[in-house]
C-alpha cells in the first residue's frame, strides 16, 4: 500500500514554493488576481507552521509590454531590459498581497556565480536564514539583468532546486499551469493519465516529460523533472502541482493526493558535497591514472599529485574540477587546493616533493576526500 501524502510531507518544515511565469501572468502582464489567490494560500500554509521561501518568475512577462514585445523577447538584451522593468512590479504585487494579510517580503536576486563562490553562497544563506528568523518571506529570482550564459541558472526550475540546499529546505513545491506529470501529453491525448507518485526518476519518467517549453516561462515539464531529480537526490521531496487553481496549495498541504510527488532519496549527501556536486560549476579537468581512479572510487581516498597524468582548462585554487580517467570518463568532481599552474608543476610527483617544487604546500592532497564527490551517469547530466 502506498504511504499517504500526509505522512510523506509531514516531516517538512521549510518549503520552497516555485511559481512559474505561466501561473502568474497573461500575455498582457502580471495576473494580480492570481497572485492574491496564491498569497492567500501561502499565508494559510505559513499558518500551519511551515516556513516558506518563494522562487518566482514573472519579471520578463511583467516588463515586456512596455518595450512593445509580443511573445518571447527575441534577444538577450531585450529579455534583460524587460526583466529590469518587470522585477520591481513582481515584488510590488507580492508585497501588497502579503501586506493585506499581515506578512512581509524581501527580494533576493541571484546568479549561479553567486552560489558557486563558497563565501557568497554562505553570505546568501545567512541572509535567507535571518529573513526567516524575522518571519519575512524571501522572494528569489535569477538576477536576469546581469547574467550571461556562464553564470546563468538557465531556468527557475533549476534555480529552485539549487536554492533548496542553500536554504536547507526539506520540501520543494513547483507550481505550474498543468496538474502534474502525465504518462503522455494531455494536450494531444485525452486518455493521458496523471502520475501521482514517482519513486525514481528514470529514463521512462524523463520520456514522459518530453522536451517542451512555453512562451512565457523558460521551463517545460522536462526542466521540472530535472529540478525534481536534483532535489530528490539531495533528500528533498518534490511536488509538481497546478498553481492556477485557487486552494490547490492548501489542499496539497492538507495531504490531498493532487499533482505529482517525487519521493526523496533516503541517503542524501552532506550539504557541502551537494554544493560541489550540483551548484559549483567545474572549471577544468584532471586526468588520473588507474591507481588514483581505483583509490578514489573504491576506497574513498583523497587525490594526491602522484596520480595526476594530465590537465585541461584553466582553474584556480578553490575552483571545482572534474576528475576523469585516462579515457576522459568523469569519475568525480572536487574542489582543488592547487591552481592549474601549480598542478602542472607537481603532477606525477609524490606529496613530500611539493614544498621543494613550489616552495610552499597547502596540503598533501590536490583534492581532499571531504571536497570530493563521486559522479554517476545521472548527475553528470545534471551538472552540465
Ligand atoms: N527569471 C525569469 C523571469 O523572471 C524566468 C525564468 C524562468 O521562468 O525559468 O521572468
Coordinates of C-alpha atoms and ligand atoms in Angstrom, one line a residue:
X1 CA 0.0 0.0 0.0
X2 CA 1.2 3.5 -0.8
X3 CA 2.3 5.8 2.1
X4 CA -0.2 8.6 2.3
X5 CA 0.7 12.1 1.1
X6 CA 0.2 13.4 4.6
X7 CA 2.8 11.1 6.0
X8 CA 5.2 11.9 3.2
X9 CA 5.1 15.7 3.7
X10 CA 4.6 15.9 7.4
X11 CA 8.3 16.0 8.4
X12 CA 8.9 19.0 6.1
X13 CA 9.4 22.3 7.9
X14 CA 10.9 24.7 5.4
X15 CA 9.4 24.8 2.0
X16 CA 10.5 26.3 -1.3
X17 CA 7.5 27.2 -3.5
X18 CA 8.4 27.8 -7.1
X19 CA 5.9 29.9 -9.0
X20 CA 6.3 29.9 -12.8
X21 CA 5.6 32.8 -15.2
X22 CA 2.6 31.0 -16.8
X23 CA 1.0 30.8 -13.4
X24 CA 1.1 34.5 -12.5
X25 CA 1.0 36.2 -15.9
X26 CA -1.0 36.5 -19.1
X27 CA 0.0 37.9 -22.4
X28 CA -0.9 41.3 -21.0
X29 CA 1.4 41.2 -18.0
X30 CA 1.0 40.1 -14.4
X31 CA -2.1 38.4 -13.2
X32 CA -2.7 40.3 -9.9
X33 CA -5.8 38.3 -9.1
X34 CA -3.8 35.1 -9.3
X35 CA -1.0 36.5 -7.1
X36 CA -3.6 37.4 -4.5
X37 CA -5.0 33.9 -4.6
X38 CA -1.6 32.3 -4.3
X39 CA -0.6 34.5 -1.4
X40 CA -3.8 33.7 0.3
X41 CA -2.9 30.0 0.0
X42 CA 0.8 30.6 1.1
X43 CA -0.4 32.5 4.2
X44 CA -2.6 29.6 5.1
X45 CA 0.4 27.2 4.7
X46 CA 2.5 29.5 6.9
X47 CA -0.3 29.4 9.5
X48 CA 0.2 25.6 9.6
X49 CA 3.7 26.3 10.8
X50 CA 5.7 25.9 7.6
X51 CA 8.5 28.4 6.7
X52 CA 8.1 29.4 3.1
X53 CA 10.6 30.7 0.6
X54 CA 9.2 31.7 -2.8
X55 CA 11.1 31.4 -6.1
X56 CA 9.1 33.4 -8.5
X57 CA 9.5 34.1 -12.2
X58 CA 7.4 36.7 -14.0
X59 CA 9.8 39.6 -14.4
X60 CA 10.1 39.3 -18.1
X61 CA 6.4 38.7 -18.5
X62 CA 5.7 41.8 -16.4
X63 CA 8.0 44.1 -18.2
X64 CA 7.9 43.1 -21.9
X65 CA 4.8 45.0 -22.8
X66 CA 6.5 48.4 -22.0
X67 CA 9.0 47.5 -24.7
X68 CA 6.3 46.6 -27.2
X69 CA 7.3 42.9 -27.1
X70 CA 4.7 40.3 -28.1
X71 CA 5.6 36.7 -27.3
X72 CA 9.1 35.9 -26.2
X73 CA 11.8 38.7 -26.3
X74 CA 14.0 37.9 -29.4
X75 CA 17.3 39.0 -27.9
X76 CA 19.0 38.6 -24.6
X77 CA 19.4 42.4 -24.0
X78 CA 15.6 42.7 -24.7
X79 CA 14.9 40.0 -22.2
X80 CA 17.2 41.6 -19.7
X81 CA 15.6 45.0 -20.2
X82 CA 12.1 43.5 -19.8
X83 CA 13.2 41.8 -16.6
X84 CA 14.7 45.1 -15.3
X85 CA 11.3 46.7 -15.8
X86 CA 9.2 43.9 -14.6
X87 CA 11.1 42.7 -11.5
X88 CA 10.0 45.6 -9.3
X89 CA 6.4 45.0 -10.4
X90 CA 6.5 41.4 -9.4
X91 CA 7.8 42.3 -6.0
X92 CA 5.3 45.1 -5.6
X93 CA 2.4 42.7 -6.3
X94 CA 3.6 40.2 -3.8
X95 CA 4.4 42.8 -1.2
X96 CA 0.9 44.3 -1.5
X97 CA -0.8 40.9 -1.3
X98 CA 1.3 39.9 1.7
X99 CA 0.8 43.2 3.4
X100 CA -3.0 42.9 3.3
X101 CA -2.6 39.7 5.2
X102 CA 0.0 41.0 7.7
X103 CA 3.0 39.5 6.0
X104 CA 6.3 41.0 4.9
X105 CA 8.5 40.1 1.9
X106 CA 12.1 40.6 0.7
X107 CA 13.7 40.4 -2.7
X108 CA 16.8 38.2 -3.4
X109 CA 18.3 38.2 -6.9
X110 CA 20.9 35.5 -7.5
X111 CA 23.2 34.3 -10.3
X112 CA 24.7 30.9 -10.4
X113 CA 28.1 32.5 -9.9
X114 CA 26.9 33.8 -6.5
X115 CA 26.3 30.2 -5.4
X116 CA 29.5 28.9 -7.0
X117 CA 31.6 31.0 -4.8
X118 CA 31.6 29.4 -1.3
X119 CA 31.8 32.8 0.5
X120 CA 29.0 34.4 -1.4
X121 CA 27.0 31.1 -1.0
X122 CA 27.4 31.3 2.7
X123 CA 26.5 35.0 2.7
X124 CA 23.3 34.4 0.7
X125 CA 22.5 31.6 3.2
X126 CA 23.0 33.9 6.2
X127 CA 20.7 36.5 4.7
X128 CA 18.0 33.9 4.0
X129 CA 18.2 32.5 7.5
X130 CA 18.0 36.0 9.0
X131 CA 14.9 36.8 7.0
X132 CA 13.2 33.6 8.0
X133 CA 14.1 34.3 11.6
X134 CA 12.3 37.6 11.4
X135 CA 9.3 36.0 9.7
X136 CA 9.9 37.7 6.4
X137 CA 9.1 35.7 3.2
X138 CA 12.1 35.8 0.8
X139 CA 11.2 36.0 -2.9
X140 CA 14.0 34.8 -5.1
X141 CA 14.6 35.2 -8.8
X142 CA 17.5 35.0 -11.1
X143 CA 19.3 38.3 -11.5
X144 CA 18.3 38.4 -15.1
X145 CA 19.7 41.8 -16.0
X146 CA 23.3 40.8 -15.3
X147 CA 23.5 37.2 -16.3
X148 CA 25.4 35.8 -19.3
X149 CA 25.5 32.2 -20.2
X150 CA 28.3 31.0 -17.9
X151 CA 26.7 32.3 -14.8
X152 CA 23.0 31.5 -15.5
X153 CA 20.8 29.0 -13.8
X154 CA 19.0 28.9 -17.1
X155 CA 15.5 28.4 -15.7
X156 CA 13.8 29.0 -12.4
X157 CA 13.0 25.3 -12.0
X158 CA 16.8 24.7 -11.8
X159 CA 17.2 27.8 -9.6
X160 CA 14.6 26.5 -7.2
X161 CA 16.4 23.1 -6.9
X162 CA 19.7 24.9 -6.3
X163 CA 18.2 27.1 -3.7
X164 CA 16.9 24.1 -1.8
X165 CA 20.2 23.1 -0.1
X166 CA 21.1 26.8 0.3
X167 CA 18.0 27.3 2.3
X168 CA 18.2 23.9 4.0
X169 CA 14.6 23.4 2.8
X170 CA 13.1 19.9 3.0
X171 CA 10.3 20.2 0.5
X172 CA 10.1 21.7 -3.0
X173 CA 6.7 22.5 -4.5
X174 CA 6.7 23.6 -8.1
X175 CA 3.6 25.4 -9.2
X176 CA 2.8 25.0 -12.9
X177 CA -0.2 25.5 -15.2
X178 CA -0.7 21.8 -15.6
X179 CA -1.9 19.3 -13.0
X180 CA 1.4 17.4 -12.8
X181 CA 3.3 14.8 -14.8
X182 CA 1.2 12.7 -17.2
X183 CA 2.2 9.4 -18.9
X184 CA 1.6 11.2 -22.2
X185 CA 1.0 14.7 -23.4
X186 CA -2.5 15.6 -22.2
X187 CA -2.8 18.3 -24.9
X188 CA -2.7 15.6 -27.6
X189 CA -4.0 12.6 -25.7
X190 CA -7.4 12.7 -23.9
X191 CA -6.5 9.4 -22.2
X192 CA -3.3 10.7 -20.7
X193 CA -3.1 9.7 -17.0
X194 CA -1.7 11.8 -14.2
X195 CA 1.2 10.1 -12.3
X196 CA 0.6 10.6 -8.6
X197 CA 3.8 9.4 -7.2
X198 CA 7.3 8.8 -8.6
X199 CA 9.7 6.7 -6.7
X200 CA 12.7 7.0 -9.0
X201 CA 13.3 9.4 -11.9
X202 CA 14.4 7.0 -14.6
X203 CA 14.5 7.3 -18.4
X204 CA 10.9 6.3 -18.6
X205 CA 9.8 9.2 -16.5
X206 CA 12.1 11.6 -18.4
X207 CA 10.5 10.4 -21.6
X208 CA 7.0 11.1 -20.3
X209 CA 8.2 14.7 -19.6
X210 CA 9.2 15.2 -23.2
X211 CA 11.1 18.3 -24.1
X212 CA 8.8 21.3 -24.2
X213 CA 8.9 25.0 -23.4
X214 CA 6.2 27.5 -23.3
X215 CA 6.0 31.1 -24.4
X216 CA 6.3 32.9 -21.1
X217 CA 8.5 30.7 -18.9
X218 CA 11.7 29.0 -19.8
X219 CA 10.8 25.6 -18.5
X220 CA 8.6 22.9 -19.7
X221 CA 7.9 19.6 -17.8
X222 CA 11.4 18.4 -18.6
X223 CA 13.1 21.2 -16.6
X224 CA 10.8 20.4 -13.7
X225 CA 11.7 16.8 -13.8
X226 CA 15.4 17.7 -13.8
X227 CA 14.8 20.0 -10.8
X228 CA 12.9 17.2 -9.0
X229 CA 15.8 14.9 -9.8
X230 CA 18.3 17.3 -8.3
X231 CA 16.2 17.9 -5.2
X232 CA 15.3 14.3 -4.5
X233 CA 18.9 13.2 -4.9
X234 CA 19.6 15.7 -2.1
X235 CA 16.9 14.1 0.1
X236 CA 14.2 16.7 -0.7
X237 CA 10.7 15.5 -1.7
X238 CA 9.4 17.5 -4.7
X239 CA 5.8 18.1 -5.9
X240 CA 4.5 19.5 -9.2
X241 CA 1.0 20.8 -8.8
X242 CA -1.3 23.2 -10.6
X243 CA -0.9 26.7 -9.3
X244 CA -3.7 28.2 -11.4
X245 CA -6.4 26.6 -9.3
X246 CA -7.1 28.6 -6.1
X247 CA -6.8 26.5 -2.9
X248 CA -4.6 23.8 -4.5
X249 CA -1.6 24.6 -2.3
X250 CA -3.7 24.3 0.8
X251 CA -5.2 21.0 -0.5
X252 CA -1.7 19.7 -1.1
X253 CA -0.6 20.6 2.4
X254 CA -3.7 19.1 3.8
X255 CA -2.4 15.8 2.3
X256 CA -4.8 15.5 -0.7
X257 CA -3.4 13.4 -3.5
X258 CA -3.1 16.2 -6.1
X259 CA -0.3 16.7 -8.5
X260 CA 2.8 14.5 -8.8
X261 CA 5.0 13.8 -5.8
X262 CA 8.6 12.7 -6.2
X263 CA 9.9 10.7 -3.3
X264 CA 13.3 11.8 -2.0
X265 CA 16.4 9.5 -1.7
X266 CA 16.8 8.3 1.8
X267 CA 20.6 8.8 2.0
X268 CA 21.2 12.4 0.9
X269 CA 24.6 13.9 0.5
X270 CA 26.1 16.3 3.1
X271 CA 25.4 20.0 2.3
X272 CA 28.9 20.8 1.2
X273 CA 29.0 17.7 -1.1
X274 CA 25.7 18.7 -2.6
X275 CA 27.2 22.1 -3.3
X276 CA 30.2 20.6 -5.0
X277 CA 28.1 18.1 -7.0
X278 CA 25.3 20.3 -8.2
X279 CA 25.9 24.0 -7.7
X280 CA 29.6 24.8 -8.2
X281 CA 30.5 25.0 -11.9
X282 CA 33.6 22.9 -12.8
X283 CA 36.3 24.9 -14.5
X284 CA 38.7 22.2 -15.7
X285 CA 39.6 18.6 -15.8
X286 CA 42.3 16.4 -14.2
X287 CA 43.1 13.1 -15.9
X288 CA 44.1 10.3 -13.4
X289 CA 46.0 7.1 -13.7
X290 CA 44.3 3.8 -12.9
X291 CA 45.6 3.6 -9.3
X292 CA 44.2 7.0 -8.4
X293 CA 40.8 6.2 -10.0
X294 CA 40.6 3.0 -8.0
X295 CA 41.7 4.7 -4.8
X296 CA 39.0 7.4 -5.2
X297 CA 36.2 5.3 -6.5
X298 CA 36.6 2.2 -4.3
X299 CA 38.4 3.4 -1.2
X300 CA 37.2 7.0 -0.8
X301 CA 40.7 8.3 -0.9
X302 CA 41.9 11.9 -1.5
X303 CA 43.6 12.8 -4.8
X304 CA 47.4 13.1 -4.5
X305 CA 49.6 14.7 -7.1
X306 CA 51.2 11.4 -8.0
X307 CA 48.0 10.1 -9.6
X308 CA 47.5 13.0 -12.0
X309 CA 48.5 12.3 -15.6
X310 CA 47.2 15.4 -17.4
X311 CA 45.1 18.6 -17.1
X312 CA 42.7 20.5 -19.2
X313 CA 41.2 24.0 -18.8
X314 CA 42.2 26.9 -16.5
X315 CA 41.3 26.8 -12.8
X316 CA 42.4 28.4 -9.6
X317 CA 42.8 27.1 -6.1
X318 CA 39.3 26.8 -4.7
X319 CA 37.7 26.0 -8.1
X320 CA 35.8 22.8 -8.8
X321 CA 37.3 20.5 -11.4
X322 CA 36.2 17.2 -13.0
X323 CA 38.3 14.2 -12.3
X324 CA 38.4 11.8 -15.3
X325 CA 40.1 8.5 -16.0
X326 CA 42.7 8.4 -18.8
X327 CA 40.0 8.0 -21.4
X328 CA 38.2 11.1 -20.3
X329 CA 35.3 9.5 -18.5
X330 CA 34.3 11.6 -15.5
X331 CA 34.5 9.7 -12.2
X332 CA 34.2 12.5 -9.6
X333 CA 34.2 16.3 -9.0
X334 CA 36.1 18.1 -6.4
X335 CA 37.5 21.4 -5.2
X336 CA 41.2 21.8 -5.8
X337 CA 43.7 23.0 -3.3
X338 CA 46.1 24.0 -6.2
X339 CA 45.8 26.1 -9.3
X340 CA 46.5 24.9 -12.8
X341 CA 50.0 26.4 -12.8
X342 CA 50.8 24.6 -9.5
X343 CA 49.3 21.3 -10.6
X344 CA 51.3 21.4 -13.8
X345 CA 54.5 21.5 -11.7
X346 CA 53.5 18.9 -9.1
X347 CA 51.6 16.3 -11.1
X348 CA 53.1 12.8 -11.1
X349 CA 55.3 13.8 -8.1
X350 CA 55.0 12.5 -4.6
X351 CA 53.4 14.7 -1.9
X352 CA 56.6 15.1 0.0
X353 CA 58.2 16.8 -3.0
X354 CA 55.6 19.6 -3.1
X355 CA 57.5 22.0 -0.9
X356 CA 60.7 21.5 -2.8
X357 CA 59.0 22.2 -6.1
X358 CA 56.7 25.1 -5.1
X359 CA 58.4 26.5 -2.1
X360 CA 55.2 26.0 0.0
X361 CA 52.5 23.5 0.5
X362 CA 48.7 23.9 1.1
X363 CA 48.1 20.2 1.6
X364 CA 49.4 16.8 0.7
X365 CA 46.3 16.3 -1.4
X366 CA 45.4 18.2 -4.5
X367 CA 41.8 17.4 -3.6
X368 CA 40.9 16.2 -0.1
X369 CA 38.4 13.4 0.2
X370 CA 35.9 15.7 2.0
X371 CA 35.9 18.0 -1.0
X372 CA 35.3 15.2 -3.5
X373 CA 32.0 13.7 -4.8
X374 CA 31.8 10.7 -7.0
X375 CA 29.8 11.2 -10.2
X376 CA 27.1 8.9 -11.6
X377 CA 25.7 8.9 -15.1
X378 CA 22.6 10.6 -13.6
X379 CA 24.3 13.5 -12.1
X380 CA 26.7 14.1 -14.9
X381 CA 23.7 15.1 -16.8
X382 CA 22.6 17.4 -14.0
X383 CA 25.8 19.3 -13.5
X384 CA 26.2 20.5 -17.1
Ligands
LIG1 N1 13.8 34.8 -14.4 C1 12.8 34.8 -15.5 C2 11.7 35.8 -15.1 O1 11.6 36.3 -14.0 C3 12.1 33.5 -15.6 C4 12.9 32.3 -15.9 C5 12.0 31.0 -15.8 O2 10.8 31.1 -15.7 O3 12.5 29.9 -15.9 O4 10.9 36.1 -16.0

